[in-house]
Coordinates of C-alpha atoms in Angstrom, one line a residue:
Chain A
M10 CA -154.2 160.0 -32.2
T11 CA -152.8 163.5 -32.1
T12 CA -149.2 164.3 -32.8
M13 CA -147.0 165.9 -30.1
P14 CA -147.1 169.7 -30.1
P15 CA -143.9 171.6 -30.9
E16 CA -141.5 172.4 -28.1
N17 CA -141.6 176.1 -28.6
G18 CA -143.8 178.8 -29.9
E19 CA -147.5 179.4 -29.7
I20 CA -149.6 176.8 -27.8
V21 CA -153.0 178.5 -27.6
R22 CA -154.6 180.9 -30.0
L23 CA -158.0 182.5 -29.8
E24 CA -159.2 184.5 -32.7
D25 CA -162.2 186.8 -32.6
V26 CA -164.0 184.5 -30.1
W27 CA -167.5 185.4 -29.0
L28 CA -169.7 183.5 -26.7
H29 CA -173.3 184.1 -25.8
F30 CA -175.5 182.6 -23.1
D31 CA -179.2 183.0 -24.0
G32 CA -178.3 185.7 -26.4
V33 CA -176.4 187.7 -23.8
P34 CA -172.7 188.1 -24.7
V35 CA -170.3 186.7 -22.1
L36 CA -167.2 187.0 -24.2
E37 CA -166.7 189.6 -26.9
A38 CA -164.1 189.5 -29.7
I39 CA -161.4 187.8 -27.7
Y40 CA -157.9 187.6 -29.3
L41 CA -155.4 185.8 -27.2
S42 CA -152.1 184.1 -27.8
I43 CA -150.3 182.0 -25.2
Q44 CA -146.7 181.0 -25.7
Q45 CA -144.7 178.1 -24.2
H46 CA -143.5 178.9 -20.7
D47 CA -145.8 181.9 -20.4
F48 CA -147.2 182.7 -17.0
L49 CA -150.4 184.7 -17.8
G50 CA -152.6 186.2 -15.1
I51 CA -156.2 187.0 -16.1
I52 CA -158.0 189.4 -13.7
G53 CA -161.4 190.9 -13.8
P54 CA -164.6 191.3 -11.8
N55 CA -166.8 188.3 -10.8
G56 CA -169.0 187.4 -13.7
G57 CA -166.6 188.9 -16.2
G58 CA -166.2 185.7 -18.1
K59 CA -162.9 184.4 -16.6
S60 CA -164.0 180.9 -15.9
T61 CA -165.9 180.8 -19.2
L62 CA -162.7 181.7 -21.1
L63 CA -160.8 178.8 -19.5
K64 CA -163.7 176.4 -20.4
V65 CA -163.5 177.6 -24.0
I66 CA -159.8 176.7 -24.1
L67 CA -160.7 173.3 -22.6
G68 CA -163.4 172.8 -25.1
L69 CA -166.1 172.5 -22.4
L70 CA -167.9 175.4 -24.0
E71 CA -168.3 176.0 -27.7
P72 CA -167.9 179.6 -28.8
T73 CA -170.7 181.2 -30.7
R74 CA -168.2 182.5 -33.2
G75 CA -164.5 182.6 -33.7
E76 CA -161.6 180.1 -33.7
V77 CA -159.8 178.4 -30.8
T78 CA -156.6 176.4 -31.4
V79 CA -154.9 174.4 -28.6
F80 CA -151.5 172.9 -29.4
G81 CA -152.4 173.1 -33.1
H82 CA -155.6 171.2 -32.7
T83 CA -159.3 171.7 -31.7
P84 CA -159.7 172.2 -27.9
E85 CA -161.2 168.7 -27.6
Q86 CA -158.1 167.1 -29.2
G87 CA -155.6 169.6 -27.7
R88 CA -156.8 169.2 -24.1
R89 CA -154.8 166.0 -23.5
Y90 CA -151.8 168.4 -23.1
V91 CA -153.8 170.7 -20.7
G92 CA -154.1 170.4 -17.0
Y93 CA -157.0 172.0 -15.3
V94 CA -157.7 173.1 -11.7
P95 CA -161.3 174.1 -11.5
Q96 CA -162.8 176.6 -9.1
F97 CA -162.7 175.3 -5.6
S98 CA -166.3 175.6 -4.5
L99 CA -167.4 173.0 -6.9
F100 CA -166.6 170.0 -4.9
D101 CA -168.4 168.0 -2.3
R102 CA -166.2 167.9 0.8
D103 CA -168.2 165.0 2.2
F104 CA -167.4 162.7 -0.8
P105 CA -165.9 159.4 0.3
I106 CA -162.7 159.4 -1.7
S107 CA -159.0 159.3 -0.9
V108 CA -156.4 161.7 -2.1
W109 CA -154.8 158.9 -4.1
D110 CA -158.0 158.1 -6.0
V111 CA -158.6 161.8 -6.7
V112 CA -155.2 162.1 -8.3
L113 CA -155.5 158.9 -10.2
M114 CA -158.8 160.1 -11.6
G115 CA -156.7 162.7 -13.6
R116 CA -155.3 159.8 -15.6
M117 CA -158.6 158.6 -16.9
G118 CA -158.5 160.5 -20.1
H119 CA -155.1 159.0 -20.9
S120 CA -155.3 155.4 -19.7
K121 CA -157.2 152.7 -21.4
R122 CA -161.0 152.8 -21.1
F123 CA -162.8 150.1 -19.1
S124 CA -159.6 148.8 -17.4
R125 CA -157.8 149.2 -14.1
Y126 CA -155.1 151.9 -13.6
S127 CA -151.7 150.8 -15.1
D128 CA -148.4 150.9 -13.3
E129 CA -147.6 154.0 -15.3
D130 CA -150.7 155.7 -14.1
K131 CA -149.7 155.0 -10.5
R132 CA -146.1 156.2 -11.1
C133 CA -147.5 159.4 -12.6
A134 CA -149.8 159.9 -9.6
E135 CA -147.0 159.3 -7.2
N136 CA -144.8 161.9 -9.0
A137 CA -147.6 164.4 -9.1
L138 CA -148.2 164.0 -5.3
E139 CA -144.5 164.3 -4.7
T140 CA -144.3 167.5 -6.7
V141 CA -147.0 169.1 -4.6
E142 CA -145.6 167.6 -1.4
M143 CA -148.7 165.7 -0.6
L144 CA -147.6 162.1 -1.0
K145 CA -147.8 161.3 2.7
F146 CA -151.6 162.1 2.6
R147 CA -152.3 159.6 -0.1
N148 CA -154.7 157.5 2.0
T149 CA -156.5 160.4 3.6
R150 CA -160.0 161.3 2.7
I151 CA -159.8 164.6 0.7
G152 CA -162.6 166.3 2.6
T153 CA -160.6 166.2 5.9
L154 CA -157.6 168.2 4.5
S155 CA -157.2 172.0 4.9
G156 CA -158.2 174.3 2.0
G157 CA -154.6 174.7 0.9
Q158 CA -153.9 171.0 1.1
Q159 CA -157.0 170.2 -1.0
Q160 CA -155.9 172.7 -3.6
R161 CA -152.5 171.0 -3.8
V162 CA -154.3 167.7 -4.4
F163 CA -156.3 169.2 -7.2
I164 CA -153.1 170.6 -8.7
A165 CA -151.6 167.1 -8.5
R166 CA -154.7 165.8 -10.3
A167 CA -154.0 168.3 -13.1
L168 CA -150.3 167.5 -13.2
V169 CA -150.7 163.7 -13.4
T170 CA -151.1 163.8 -17.2
E171 CA -147.7 165.8 -17.4
P172 CA -149.5 168.7 -19.1
R173 CA -147.8 171.4 -21.2
L174 CA -150.3 174.0 -20.2
L175 CA -151.8 174.4 -16.7
L176 CA -155.1 176.3 -16.3
L177 CA -155.8 177.6 -12.8
D178 CA -159.3 179.0 -11.9
E179 CA -159.1 181.1 -8.8
P180 CA -156.5 178.8 -7.2
M181 CA -156.1 181.0 -4.1
T182 CA -159.7 180.8 -2.9
S183 CA -160.0 179.3 0.6
V184 CA -156.2 179.1 0.8
D185 CA -154.7 181.0 3.8
S186 CA -151.9 183.6 3.2
P187 CA -148.8 181.5 4.2
M188 CA -150.0 178.7 2.0
Q189 CA -150.7 181.1 -0.9
T190 CA -147.0 182.0 -0.9
E191 CA -146.1 178.4 -1.0
L192 CA -148.5 177.7 -3.9
Y193 CA -147.0 180.6 -5.9
E194 CA -143.5 179.1 -5.3
L195 CA -144.9 175.8 -6.6
F196 CA -146.2 177.4 -9.7
E197 CA -142.9 179.2 -10.2
S198 CA -141.1 175.8 -10.1
L199 CA -143.6 174.3 -12.5
R200 CA -142.9 176.9 -15.1
A201 CA -139.8 175.1 -16.4
H202 CA -142.1 172.4 -17.8
M203 CA -145.3 174.2 -18.8
A204 CA -147.1 177.4 -19.5
I205 CA -149.5 178.6 -16.8
V206 CA -152.7 180.6 -17.1
M207 CA -154.2 181.8 -13.8
V208 CA -157.5 183.5 -13.3
S209 CA -158.3 185.6 -10.3
H210 CA -160.7 188.4 -9.3
D211 CA -158.0 189.6 -6.9
I212 CA -155.4 191.8 -8.6
S213 CA -153.0 191.8 -5.6
A214 CA -152.9 188.0 -5.7
I215 CA -151.6 187.9 -9.2
S216 CA -149.2 190.7 -9.7
I217 CA -145.9 189.5 -8.3
Y218 CA -145.4 186.1 -10.0
V219 CA -146.9 186.4 -13.4
D220 CA -145.2 187.6 -16.6
T221 CA -148.2 189.1 -18.3
V222 CA -151.5 190.3 -17.1
A223 CA -154.8 190.6 -19.0
C224 CA -158.0 192.2 -17.8
L225 CA -161.3 190.5 -18.7
N226 CA -164.7 191.8 -18.5
R227 CA -166.5 190.4 -21.5
K228 CA -163.7 192.0 -23.6
L229 CA -160.1 191.2 -23.0
Y230 CA -157.7 194.1 -22.3
Y231 CA -154.3 192.7 -23.1
H232 CA -151.0 194.1 -24.2
G233 CA -148.6 191.2 -23.6
T234 CA -146.9 192.9 -20.7
K235 CA -147.1 192.9 -16.9
E236 CA -147.8 196.7 -16.8
L237 CA -151.4 197.3 -16.0
L238 CA -152.8 200.4 -17.8
T239 CA -155.1 202.4 -15.6
E240 CA -157.5 202.9 -18.6
D241 CA -157.7 199.1 -19.2
L242 CA -158.4 198.4 -15.5
E243 CA -161.1 201.1 -15.4
A244 CA -162.6 199.8 -18.6
A245 CA -162.7 196.2 -17.2
Y246 CA -163.9 197.0 -13.7
Q247 CA -166.0 200.0 -14.8
C248 CA -165.0 202.0 -11.7
P249 CA -162.1 204.2 -10.8
V250 CA -159.0 202.2 -10.0
E251 CA -156.0 203.3 -8.1
L252 CA -152.7 201.6 -8.9
I253 CA -150.3 201.9 -6.0
A254 CA -146.6 201.6 -6.8
H255 CA -145.2 198.9 -9.1
G256 CA -143.9 195.7 -7.6
V257 CA -146.1 195.8 -4.5
P258 CA -149.6 194.5 -4.6
H259 CA -152.0 196.7 -6.6
R260 CA -155.3 197.6 -5.1
V261 CA -158.7 198.3 -6.7
L262 CA -160.5 200.9 -4.7
K263 CA -164.1 201.9 -5.3
E264 CA -164.7 205.6 -5.2
H265 CA -166.8 206.7 -2.3
E266 CA -169.8 208.9 -2.7
Chain B
M125 CA -187.0 132.2 12.5
L126 CA -185.7 128.9 11.2
A127 CA -189.1 127.3 11.7
L128 CA -190.4 129.9 9.3
L129 CA -188.2 128.6 6.5
Q130 CA -190.3 125.5 6.1
Y131 CA -192.8 127.7 4.2
E132 CA -192.0 128.3 0.6
F133 CA -193.3 131.9 0.6
M134 CA -191.0 132.6 3.5
R135 CA -188.0 131.2 1.7
N136 CA -188.9 133.2 -1.4
A137 CA -189.3 136.3 0.7
L138 CA -185.9 135.9 2.2
L139 CA -184.2 135.2 -1.1
A140 CA -186.0 138.3 -2.6
A141 CA -184.8 140.4 0.3
L142 CA -181.2 139.3 -0.2
L143 CA -181.3 139.6 -4.0
A144 CA -182.7 143.1 -3.7
S145 CA -180.1 144.0 -1.1
I146 CA -177.2 143.4 -3.5
A147 CA -178.4 145.8 -6.2
C148 CA -179.8 148.3 -3.6
G149 CA -176.6 148.4 -1.6
I150 CA -174.4 149.0 -4.7
I151 CA -176.6 151.5 -6.6
G152 CA -177.8 153.3 -3.4
V153 CA -174.1 154.4 -2.9
Y154 CA -174.2 156.3 -6.2
V155 CA -177.6 157.7 -5.3
V156 CA -176.3 159.1 -2.0
V157 CA -172.8 160.3 -3.1
K158 CA -173.9 161.8 -6.4
R159 CA -176.9 163.4 -4.6
I160 CA -179.5 162.1 -7.0
V161 CA -182.0 161.1 -4.4
F162 CA -184.8 163.2 -5.9
I163 CA -184.5 161.7 -9.4
S164 CA -184.3 158.2 -7.9
G165 CA -187.6 158.9 -6.1
G166 CA -189.1 160.2 -9.3
I167 CA -188.0 157.0 -11.2
A168 CA -189.5 154.8 -8.5
H169 CA -192.9 156.6 -8.5
A170 CA -193.1 156.8 -12.3
A171 CA -192.4 153.1 -12.4
F172 CA -196.0 152.6 -11.2
G173 CA -197.1 153.4 -14.7
G174 CA -195.2 150.3 -15.8
I175 CA -197.3 148.2 -13.4
G176 CA -200.5 149.5 -14.9
L177 CA -199.1 148.9 -18.4
G178 CA -198.3 145.3 -17.4
Y179 CA -201.9 144.7 -16.3
L180 CA -203.3 146.4 -19.4
L181 CA -201.2 144.2 -21.7
G182 CA -201.9 141.1 -19.6
I183 CA -198.2 140.4 -19.0
E184 CA -196.3 139.9 -15.7
P185 CA -196.5 143.4 -14.2
L186 CA -192.8 143.5 -13.3
L187 CA -191.9 142.9 -17.0
G188 CA -194.0 146.0 -17.8
V189 CA -192.0 148.0 -15.2
V190 CA -188.6 147.3 -16.7
P191 CA -189.0 149.2 -20.0
F192 CA -191.3 151.8 -18.4
S193 CA -189.0 152.8 -15.5
I194 CA -186.0 152.8 -17.9
G195 CA -188.0 155.1 -20.2
A196 CA -188.9 157.3 -17.3
A197 CA -185.3 157.5 -16.1
L198 CA -184.0 158.4 -19.6
S199 CA -186.7 161.0 -20.1
M200 CA -185.9 162.7 -16.8
G201 CA -182.2 162.7 -17.5
I202 CA -182.5 163.9 -21.1
V203 CA -185.1 166.5 -20.5
G204 CA -183.1 167.8 -17.5
R205 CA -179.8 167.9 -19.4
R206 CA -180.7 168.9 -22.9
T207 CA -183.7 171.3 -22.6
R208 CA -184.2 174.5 -20.8
I209 CA -186.4 172.9 -18.3
P210 CA -184.6 172.5 -15.0
E211 CA -184.0 168.9 -14.0
D212 CA -186.0 169.0 -10.8
T213 CA -189.0 170.4 -12.6
A214 CA -188.7 167.6 -15.2
I215 CA -188.5 165.0 -12.4
G216 CA -191.6 166.4 -10.7
I217 CA -193.7 166.4 -13.8
L218 CA -192.7 162.9 -15.0
W219 CA -193.0 161.5 -11.4
A220 CA -196.7 162.4 -11.4
I221 CA -197.4 161.6 -15.0
G222 CA -196.0 158.1 -14.5
M223 CA -198.3 157.4 -11.5
A224 CA -201.3 158.9 -13.3
L225 CA -200.7 156.7 -16.3
G226 CA -200.6 153.7 -14.0
V227 CA -204.0 154.5 -12.5
V228 CA -205.5 155.1 -16.0
F229 CA -203.9 151.9 -17.5
I230 CA -205.4 149.8 -14.6
G231 CA -208.8 151.5 -15.1
L232 CA -208.7 150.5 -18.7
T233 CA -207.9 146.9 -17.9
P234 CA -211.0 144.7 -18.3
G235 CA -212.1 142.8 -15.2
Y236 CA -212.0 143.8 -11.6
A237 CA -209.2 146.0 -10.3
P238 CA -206.1 144.2 -9.0
D239 CA -204.6 144.7 -5.5
L240 CA -202.5 147.8 -6.0
F241 CA -201.5 148.1 -2.4
G242 CA -198.8 145.4 -2.8
Y243 CA -197.1 147.3 -5.6
L244 CA -197.3 150.6 -3.7
F245 CA -196.0 149.4 -0.3
G246 CA -194.5 146.0 -1.0
S247 CA -195.6 142.4 -1.0
I248 CA -192.5 140.4 -0.2
L249 CA -194.5 137.5 1.2
A250 CA -196.1 137.0 -2.2
V251 CA -193.0 136.8 -4.4
P252 CA -193.3 134.0 -7.0
A253 CA -190.3 131.9 -8.0
S254 CA -190.4 133.4 -11.5
D255 CA -189.7 136.9 -10.0
L256 CA -186.6 135.5 -8.3
V257 CA -185.2 134.5 -11.6
L258 CA -185.9 138.0 -13.0
M259 CA -184.2 139.5 -9.9
L260 CA -181.2 137.3 -10.4
I261 CA -180.8 138.4 -14.0
M262 CA -181.1 142.1 -13.2
N263 CA -178.6 141.8 -10.3
A264 CA -176.1 140.2 -12.7
A265 CA -176.6 143.1 -15.2
I266 CA -176.1 145.7 -12.5
I267 CA -173.0 144.0 -11.0
V268 CA -171.3 143.5 -14.3
T269 CA -171.9 147.2 -15.4
V270 CA -170.7 148.6 -12.1
I271 CA -167.5 146.5 -12.1
T272 CA -166.8 147.5 -15.7
L273 CA -167.4 151.2 -15.2
Y274 CA -166.4 151.6 -11.6
R275 CA -163.8 154.3 -12.3
E276 CA -166.0 156.1 -14.7
F277 CA -169.0 156.2 -12.3
Q278 CA -166.7 157.4 -9.5
A279 CA -165.4 160.2 -11.7
I280 CA -168.8 161.5 -12.8
S281 CA -170.0 161.2 -9.2
F282 CA -167.1 163.2 -7.7
D283 CA -166.7 165.9 -10.3
E284 CA -168.7 165.6 -13.5
E285 CA -167.3 168.7 -15.1
Y286 CA -163.7 167.5 -14.6
A287 CA -164.7 164.1 -16.0
T288 CA -165.9 165.9 -19.1
A289 CA -162.7 167.9 -19.4
M290 CA -160.9 164.5 -19.4
G291 CA -162.9 163.4 -22.4
L292 CA -165.3 161.0 -20.6
P293 CA -168.8 160.7 -22.2
T294 CA -170.3 162.0 -19.0
E295 CA -173.9 162.5 -20.2
R296 CA -174.1 158.9 -21.5
L297 CA -172.6 157.6 -18.3
Y298 CA -175.1 159.6 -16.2
L299 CA -178.0 158.2 -18.3
L300 CA -176.7 154.7 -17.9
L301 CA -176.5 155.2 -14.1
L302 CA -180.1 156.3 -14.1
C303 CA -181.0 153.1 -16.0
L304 CA -179.3 151.1 -13.3
I305 CA -181.3 153.0 -10.7
A306 CA -184.5 152.1 -12.7
L307 CA -183.5 148.4 -12.6
T308 CA -182.8 148.6 -8.9
V309 CA -186.2 150.1 -8.4
V310 CA -187.8 147.2 -10.2
L311 CA -185.9 144.8 -7.9
L312 CA -187.1 146.7 -4.8
I313 CA -190.8 147.0 -5.8
R314 CA -191.7 143.5 -4.4
V315 CA -189.8 144.2 -1.2
V316 CA -191.0 147.6 -0.2
G317 CA -193.2 148.9 -3.1
V318 CA -192.7 152.0 -5.3
I319 CA -193.5 154.5 -2.6
L320 CA -191.0 153.2 0.0
V321 CA -188.2 152.3 -2.4
I322 CA -186.3 155.5 -1.8
A323 CA -185.7 154.6 1.9
L324 CA -183.7 151.5 1.0
L325 CA -181.8 153.4 -1.7
T326 CA -180.6 156.0 0.8
I327 CA -180.5 154.7 4.3
P328 CA -178.0 151.8 4.0
A329 CA -175.7 153.9 1.8
A330 CA -175.9 156.9 4.0
L331 CA -175.1 154.8 7.1
S332 CA -172.1 153.1 5.5
K333 CA -170.7 156.4 4.4
R334 CA -169.9 157.1 8.0
F335 CA -167.5 154.2 8.3
T336 CA -165.3 154.4 5.2
H337 CA -163.9 156.7 2.5
R338 CA -163.7 154.1 -0.2
L339 CA -166.6 153.8 -2.6
S340 CA -166.1 150.0 -3.0
T341 CA -166.0 149.4 0.8
M342 CA -169.0 151.6 1.1
M343 CA -170.8 149.4 -1.4
A344 CA -170.0 146.2 0.4
L345 CA -171.0 147.7 3.7
S346 CA -174.2 149.1 2.3
V347 CA -175.2 145.7 0.8
L348 CA -174.7 144.1 4.2
L349 CA -176.8 146.7 6.0
C350 CA -179.5 146.5 3.3
A351 CA -179.6 142.7 3.8
L352 CA -179.8 143.2 7.6
F353 CA -182.6 145.7 7.3
T354 CA -184.7 143.7 4.9
T355 CA -184.4 140.4 6.7
G356 CA -184.6 142.0 10.1
G357 CA -187.6 144.0 9.1
L358 CA -189.2 140.9 7.6
W359 CA -188.8 139.0 10.9
L360 CA -190.1 141.9 12.9
S361 CA -193.1 142.3 10.7
Y362 CA -193.9 138.6 11.3
I363 CA -193.6 138.7 15.1
L364 CA -195.4 142.0 15.3
D365 CA -197.9 141.1 12.6
L366 CA -197.3 144.4 10.7
A367 CA -197.1 145.2 7.0
S368 CA -193.7 143.9 5.8
G369 CA -192.6 146.7 3.5
A370 CA -193.4 149.4 6.0
T371 CA -191.8 147.5 8.9
I372 CA -188.6 147.1 6.8
V373 CA -188.5 150.9 6.1
L374 CA -189.3 151.8 9.8
F375 CA -186.6 149.4 11.0
S376 CA -184.0 151.0 8.7
G377 CA -185.2 154.5 9.7
C378 CA -184.8 153.7 13.4
A379 CA -181.3 152.3 12.8
F380 CA -180.4 155.5 10.9
L381 CA -181.8 157.8 13.6
I382 CA -180.0 155.9 16.5
T383 CA -176.6 155.9 14.7
T384 CA -177.0 159.6 13.9
V385 CA -177.7 160.4 17.5
L386 CA -174.8 158.2 18.7
F387 CA -172.4 159.8 16.3
Q388 CA -173.4 163.3 17.2
H389 CA -172.3 162.7 20.8
Q390 CA -168.9 161.3 19.9

């Protein structure tokens, strides 16, 4: 049994983390520190290692080298305080399962093994669905919902363990624009209770709501601020980048021949 | 049909069909929703090696199939997960090796060659009472395991990576599921034979998926459909004087095609 993590201070620490797939480096010398109530956006090109970084924090992937601490423990022990919303494309829309069962599934790591779900599990699932405003869809098959609604259910599945850190992998994929704003407002309201790390390949999606932005393309370009340095972006994207006025969505434009 | 029941072989055939339907309906649901049809087909074909082994050792062939098919299932799962060989490659290789071993084992068995046709395509009219006991025991093992691990199997079927992130031993659960498929294959060998097994593992489950979005309801429905197909196919094979295993499979296949067409027009 792990002890409860402290209320304040650092919750995740990565020190000189390297990860290789088949000898090819995917992450190089990553240093990262996440504090309570942070809202960190990680941007970078596709294949830049963003999902991989989240999986290292979750303990799903073992770094080749370096140290990862999650709530003062190893990632495997620390992840009971972590909620995770994986990349959207990974799920089979045809799967026969109701919204309620998907959300309850999030309790499995916490409830007793080889038994039925307890009343507490059900209460937590109800609260989580209430938070994302999806309780009325509890008996609906998840595949029949819209992209944005499905994403809310997956967020509820992550919230059902009452996590202290929420990891979001490209949460806006297949969510239409009005729904995106609503989701950002949801994350904003969740911040009172947890830190949030959000990964995206889309800079404009991330810039308004987050506190700090990091760029990841094998290496992490990170200054603990929201200001994006043009040099960092260009180093991460390896192409000329144009930043248009602060406070409005930034754009990455590829230079034309 | 009732008149047929005065024959012991017919009563045994019906009991075998119903017993096989229980396991087949339940495990077929996992095969279909987890999309592991190919590995299930591989396990079924490789199981033929176990029949050969049974003959070679001079034991009841179905007893040879149990360890052999479980071994094949575990090898396919472990090679596919832990080595650099892609899982479908591993399945393809072990599929053929299992069948080849069966042929070689039977060739090495002294005396004249047994009738292999029944094991390949089913011989439900020749089920001995001892097989029924074996089928009953295997059914019990499958049902108890699925009831105990219902949530866990649901989690690894829906989203295995998320299940890992929640700390479930997903690889061990997956291998256990493959072993249950292997047991189900053994149950089905008498009914439709190793080559046609895959039809009964997929058709009833795929059909029931259209009517429900609960895994447990889907299992119940799939067991009923499987029982309907096996007994109905058996009856048809009797009145049309056709091979029972093939008739059962064709009957299920027709039902599937007709429902597919009907649902397309709705």
